[in-house]
C-alpha positions as semicolon CSV with decimal commas, in nm:
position;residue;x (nm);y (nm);z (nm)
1;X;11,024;10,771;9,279
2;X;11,261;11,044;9,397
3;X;11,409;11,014;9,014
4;X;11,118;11,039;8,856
5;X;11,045;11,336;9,089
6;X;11,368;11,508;9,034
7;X;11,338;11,481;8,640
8;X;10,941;11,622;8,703
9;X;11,069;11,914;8,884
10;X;11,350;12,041;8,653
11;X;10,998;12,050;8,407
12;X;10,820;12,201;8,647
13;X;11,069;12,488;8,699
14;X;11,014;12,590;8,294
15;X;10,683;12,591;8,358
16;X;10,578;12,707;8,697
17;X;10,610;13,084;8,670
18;X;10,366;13,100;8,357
19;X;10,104;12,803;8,605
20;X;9,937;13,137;8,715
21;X;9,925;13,338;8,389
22;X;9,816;12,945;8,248
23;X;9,564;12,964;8,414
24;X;9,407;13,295;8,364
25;X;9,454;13,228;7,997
26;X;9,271;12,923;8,010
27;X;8,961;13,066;8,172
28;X;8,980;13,385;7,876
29;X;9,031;13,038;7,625
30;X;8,707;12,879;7,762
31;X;8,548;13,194;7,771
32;X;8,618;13,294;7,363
33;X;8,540;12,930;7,279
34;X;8,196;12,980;7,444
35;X;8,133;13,285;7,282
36;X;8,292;13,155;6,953
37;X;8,053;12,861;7,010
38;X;7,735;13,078;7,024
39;X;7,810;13,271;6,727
40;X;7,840;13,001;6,510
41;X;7,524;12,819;6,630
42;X;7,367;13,192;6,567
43;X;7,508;13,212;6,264
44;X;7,389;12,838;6,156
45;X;7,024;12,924;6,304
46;X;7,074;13,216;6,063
47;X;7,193;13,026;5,736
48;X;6,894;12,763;5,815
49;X;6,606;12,977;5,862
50;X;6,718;13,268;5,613
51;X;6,664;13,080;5,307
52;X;6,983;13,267;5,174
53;X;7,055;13,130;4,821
54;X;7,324;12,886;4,740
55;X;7,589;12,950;4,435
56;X;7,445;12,775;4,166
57;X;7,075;13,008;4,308
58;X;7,307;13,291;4,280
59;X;7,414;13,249;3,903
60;X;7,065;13,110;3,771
61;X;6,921;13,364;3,963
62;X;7,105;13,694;3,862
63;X;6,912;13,942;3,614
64;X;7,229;14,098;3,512
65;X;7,626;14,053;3,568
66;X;7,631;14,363;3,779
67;X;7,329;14,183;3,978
68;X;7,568;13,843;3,952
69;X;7,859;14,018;4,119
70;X;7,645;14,192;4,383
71;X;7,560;13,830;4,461
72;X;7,845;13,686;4,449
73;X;8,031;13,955;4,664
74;X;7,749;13,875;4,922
75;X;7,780;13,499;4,928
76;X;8,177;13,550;4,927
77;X;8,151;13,791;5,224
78;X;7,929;13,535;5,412
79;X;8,130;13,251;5,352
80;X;8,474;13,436;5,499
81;X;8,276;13,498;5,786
82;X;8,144;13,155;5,845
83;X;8,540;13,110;5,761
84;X;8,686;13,340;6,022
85;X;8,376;13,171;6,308
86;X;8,468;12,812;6,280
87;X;8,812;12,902;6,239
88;X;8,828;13,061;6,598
89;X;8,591;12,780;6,735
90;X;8,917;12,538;6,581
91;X;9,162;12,772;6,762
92;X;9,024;12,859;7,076
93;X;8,922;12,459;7,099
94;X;9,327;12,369;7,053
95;X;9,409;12,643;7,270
96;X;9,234;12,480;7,583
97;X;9,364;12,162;7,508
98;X;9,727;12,256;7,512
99;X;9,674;12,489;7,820
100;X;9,516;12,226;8,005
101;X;9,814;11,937;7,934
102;X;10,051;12,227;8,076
103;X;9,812;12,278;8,424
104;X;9,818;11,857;8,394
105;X;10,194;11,824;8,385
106;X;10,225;12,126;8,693
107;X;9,949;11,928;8,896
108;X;10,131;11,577;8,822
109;X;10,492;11,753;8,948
110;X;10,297;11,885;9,246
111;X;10,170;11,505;9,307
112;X;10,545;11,384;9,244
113;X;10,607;11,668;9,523
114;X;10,441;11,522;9,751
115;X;10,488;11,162;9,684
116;X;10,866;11,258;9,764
117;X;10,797;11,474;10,099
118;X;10,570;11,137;10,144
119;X;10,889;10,895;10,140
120;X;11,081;11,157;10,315
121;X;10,849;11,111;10,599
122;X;10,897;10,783;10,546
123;X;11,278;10,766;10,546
124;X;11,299;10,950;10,835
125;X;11,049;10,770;11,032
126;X;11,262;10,470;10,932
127;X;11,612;10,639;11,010
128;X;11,399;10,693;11,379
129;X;11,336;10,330;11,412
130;X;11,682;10,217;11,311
131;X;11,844;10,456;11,589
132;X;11,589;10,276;11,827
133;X;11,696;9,980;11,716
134;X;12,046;10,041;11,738
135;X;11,977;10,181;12,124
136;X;11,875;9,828;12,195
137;X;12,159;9,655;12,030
138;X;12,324;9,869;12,234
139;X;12,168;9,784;12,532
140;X;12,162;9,378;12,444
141;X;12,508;9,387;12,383
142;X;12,597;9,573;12,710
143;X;12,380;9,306;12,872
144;X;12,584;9,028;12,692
145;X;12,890;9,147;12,782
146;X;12,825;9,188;13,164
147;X;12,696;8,848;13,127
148;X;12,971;8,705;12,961
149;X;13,240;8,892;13,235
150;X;13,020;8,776;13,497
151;X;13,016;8,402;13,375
152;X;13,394;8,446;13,286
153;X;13,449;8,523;13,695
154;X;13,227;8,211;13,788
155;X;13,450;8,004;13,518
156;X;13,781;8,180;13,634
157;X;13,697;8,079;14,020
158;X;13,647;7,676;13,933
159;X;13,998;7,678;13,745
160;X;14,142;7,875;14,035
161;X;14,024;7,586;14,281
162;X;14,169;7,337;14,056
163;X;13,820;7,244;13,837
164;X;13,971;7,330;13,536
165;X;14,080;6,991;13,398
166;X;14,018;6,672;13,325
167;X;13,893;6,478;13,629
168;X;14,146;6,237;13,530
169;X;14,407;6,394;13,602
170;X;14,437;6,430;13,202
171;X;14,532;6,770;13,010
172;X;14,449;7,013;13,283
173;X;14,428;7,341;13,255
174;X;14,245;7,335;12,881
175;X;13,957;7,492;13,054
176;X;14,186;7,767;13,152
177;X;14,346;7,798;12,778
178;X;14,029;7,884;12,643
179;X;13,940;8,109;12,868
180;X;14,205;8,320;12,731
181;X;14,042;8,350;12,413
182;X;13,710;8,465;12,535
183;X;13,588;8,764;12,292
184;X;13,824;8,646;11,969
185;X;13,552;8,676;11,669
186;X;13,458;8,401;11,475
187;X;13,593;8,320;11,147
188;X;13,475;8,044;10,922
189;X;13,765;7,774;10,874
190;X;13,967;7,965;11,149
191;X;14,167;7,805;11,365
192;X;14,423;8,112;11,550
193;X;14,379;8,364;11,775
194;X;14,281;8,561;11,478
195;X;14,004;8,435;11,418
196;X;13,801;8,075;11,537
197;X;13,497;7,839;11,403
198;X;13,464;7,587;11,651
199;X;13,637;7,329;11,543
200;X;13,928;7,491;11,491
201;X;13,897;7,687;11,853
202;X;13,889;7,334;12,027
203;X;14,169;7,220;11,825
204;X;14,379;7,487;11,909
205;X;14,326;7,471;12,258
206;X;14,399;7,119;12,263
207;X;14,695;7,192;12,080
208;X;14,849;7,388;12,326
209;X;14,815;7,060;12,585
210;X;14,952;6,785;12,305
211;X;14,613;6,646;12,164
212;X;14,591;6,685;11,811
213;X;14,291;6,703;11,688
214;X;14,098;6,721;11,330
215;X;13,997;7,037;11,212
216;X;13,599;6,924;11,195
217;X;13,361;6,806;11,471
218;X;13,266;6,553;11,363
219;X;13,560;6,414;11,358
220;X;13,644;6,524;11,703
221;X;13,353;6,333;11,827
222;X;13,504;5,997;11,736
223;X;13,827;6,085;11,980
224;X;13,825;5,959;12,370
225;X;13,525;5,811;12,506
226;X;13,173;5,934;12,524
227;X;13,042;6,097;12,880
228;X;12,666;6,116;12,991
229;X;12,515;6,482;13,021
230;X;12,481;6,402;13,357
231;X;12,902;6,322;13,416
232;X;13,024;6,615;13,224
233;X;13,337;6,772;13,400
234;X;13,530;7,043;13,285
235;X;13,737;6,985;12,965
236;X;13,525;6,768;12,805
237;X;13,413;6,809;12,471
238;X;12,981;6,887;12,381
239;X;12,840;6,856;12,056
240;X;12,496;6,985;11,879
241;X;12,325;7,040;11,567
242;X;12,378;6,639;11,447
243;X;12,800;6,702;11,515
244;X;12,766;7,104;11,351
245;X;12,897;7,231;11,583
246;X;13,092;7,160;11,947
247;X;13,242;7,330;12,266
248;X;13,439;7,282;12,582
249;X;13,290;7,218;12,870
250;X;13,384;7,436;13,178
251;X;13,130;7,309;13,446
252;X;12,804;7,455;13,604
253;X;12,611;7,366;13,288
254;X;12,779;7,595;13,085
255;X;13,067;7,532;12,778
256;X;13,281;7,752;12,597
257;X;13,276;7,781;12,235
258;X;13,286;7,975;11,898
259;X;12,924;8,006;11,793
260;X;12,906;8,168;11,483
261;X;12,989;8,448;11,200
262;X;12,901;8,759;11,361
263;X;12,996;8,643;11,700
264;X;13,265;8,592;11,914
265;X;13,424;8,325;12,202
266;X;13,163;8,326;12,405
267;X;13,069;8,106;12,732
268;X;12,680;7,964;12,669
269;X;12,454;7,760;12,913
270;X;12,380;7,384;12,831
271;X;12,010;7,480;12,894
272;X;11,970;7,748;12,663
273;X;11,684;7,667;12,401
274;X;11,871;7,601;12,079
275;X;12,132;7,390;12,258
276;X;11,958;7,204;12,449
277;X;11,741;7,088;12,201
278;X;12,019;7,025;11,980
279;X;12,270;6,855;12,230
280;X;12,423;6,546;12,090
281;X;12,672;6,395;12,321
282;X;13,036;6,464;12,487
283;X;13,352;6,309;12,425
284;X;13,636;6,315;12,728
285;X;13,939;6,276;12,593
C-alpha cells in the first residue's frame, strides 16, 4: 500500500496545482454544456415546428436560380449552425469527462493519503506495543535470572555440605561440574562449553568424572539402574518428553539441564507443568 501510494503521489504532484483551477473549469464546462444543451433543444423545437424546407423543397421549390441560391445560402447557413451547436454540445460533453477523471485520480491519491497516514498509525501503534512487549521481556528475564541466581545459591549450599554426589559414594561432585556451566546457551548437537543440547551437556559433565556416555538420551537412559521419583538424589539422571530430552538432578525437586534453542543452562523444578507431565524416569549411574 505505501508503494502504490508513493507511485500515486509522484501523479498527484503533476496534477495538484491545476486540482483548483480543475475544478473551476469543470463547473464553467458543466455550465457551457447546459447552455449548449438548451440551444440545441431550442434550435430542434425550432427546425420541428418551423416547417423550414428540406434540400430537395429548396430546388423543386425555387422560381429562379437567383431564388435557388438565396435558398440554398439559407439552408447552408442553418446547417453550419446546427454544425457549430452540436459540435460544442460534443466538446463541452468530452471536456467534463476528462476534467472529472483528473478530480478522480486527485481524490483517489488523497484516499491513498490517507490509507498511508492510516498504516502509519498503525505502525506506530505497533512499534508502541512491541516496546511494551520488550519492557516485559525485560522484566521476565530479570525475574528469571534472580530466580535462577537464587536457585543456583540453594544448589551451591547442598554441594557445599557434601549433597552434591552420588549417594553412593559414586562420581561426586557432578552436581558441582554442572553448576559451572549454568547460563552457557544452548546449541543443537552441542556438546562444549560453547554451546550444549542436553545430551551432550550431561555427557560432558560426566566426562569430566570418567563416565562416558552417548551423545543421545535415549541412550543415556539405558546406563546404571533406574531410581523412583521418590529416591532421586543428586547426580542422578531425569528424563521427559518419551526420552527427548534429560537433566541432572541436584536435589530439592529441582535438575539442571539444557532446555532448548533460545535458552540457556538453566536449573528447572521437577513440578513445573511441562515436566512434570512429561517426566519419564531416572537413571543413577
Amino acid at each position: 500500500m505505501i508503494e502504490t501510494y508513493n507511485a500515486a503521489q509522484i501523479k498527484l504532484d503533476s496534477i495538484e496545482a491545476e486540482l483548483r483551477i480543475n475544478e473551476n473549469r469543470l463547473t464553467v464546462a458543466k455550465a457551457n454544456y447546459k447552455q449548449a444543451e438548451a440551444t440545441l433543444s431550442a434550435r430542434l423545437v425550432t427546425l420541428y415546428t418551423s416547417g423550414e424546407e428540406s434540400t430537395l423543397e429548396v430546388l423543386l421549390g425555387s422560381a429562379s436560380l437567383d431564388d435557388l441560391l438565396d435558398r440554398v445560402d439559407t439552408v447552408n447557413r442553418l446547417s453550419e449552425q446546427d454544425s457549430r451547436i452540436v459540435n460544442e454540445v460534443r466538446a463541452f460533453r468530452t471536456e467534463i469527462k476528462e476534467r472529472e477523471a483528473k478530480l478522480a485520480m486527485a481524490r483517489s491519491c488523497s484516499e491513498r493519503a490517507a490509507k498511508r497516514d492510516e498504516i502509519r498509525s498503525q505502525l506506530a501503534e505497533r512499534q508502541r506495543l512491541l516496546g511494551s512487549i520488550k519492557d516485559q521481556i525485560a522484566k521476565m528475564q530479570a525475574a528469571e535470572q534472580a530466580q535462577q541466581q537464587r536457585l543456583a545459591n540453594q544448589a551451591e549450599t547442598r554441594v557445599s555440605n557434601d549433597f552434591g554426589g552420588n549417594p553412593a559414594g559414586h562420581y561426586s561432585g557432578v552436581v558441582g561440574i554442572a553448576m559451572q556451566y549454568l547460563g552457557v546457551p544452548y546449541v543443537w548437537g552441542g556438546a562444549s562449553p560453547s554451546g550444549f543440547d542436553c545430551s551432550g551437556f550431561t555427557m560432558y559433565v560426566y566426562a569430566q568424572v570418567g563416565v562416558s556416555l552417548p551423545h543421545n538420551a535415549a541412550m543415556q537412559y539405558s546406563y546404571g539402574s533406574a531410581v523412583s521419583k521418590e529416591n532421586l538424589a543428586p547426580g542422578d539422571l531425569v528424563f521427559f518428553n518419551g526420552l527427548g530430552h534429560e537433566g541432572i538432578y541436584i536435589g530439592g525437586g529441582q535438575f539442571i539441564h539444557a532446555p532448548h534453542t533460545g535458552d540457556v543452562v538453566k536449573i528447572s523444578s521437577l513440578s513445573e507443568s511441562w515436566y512434570a507431565s512429561t517426566y519419564v524416569g531416572a537413571r543413577r549411574l
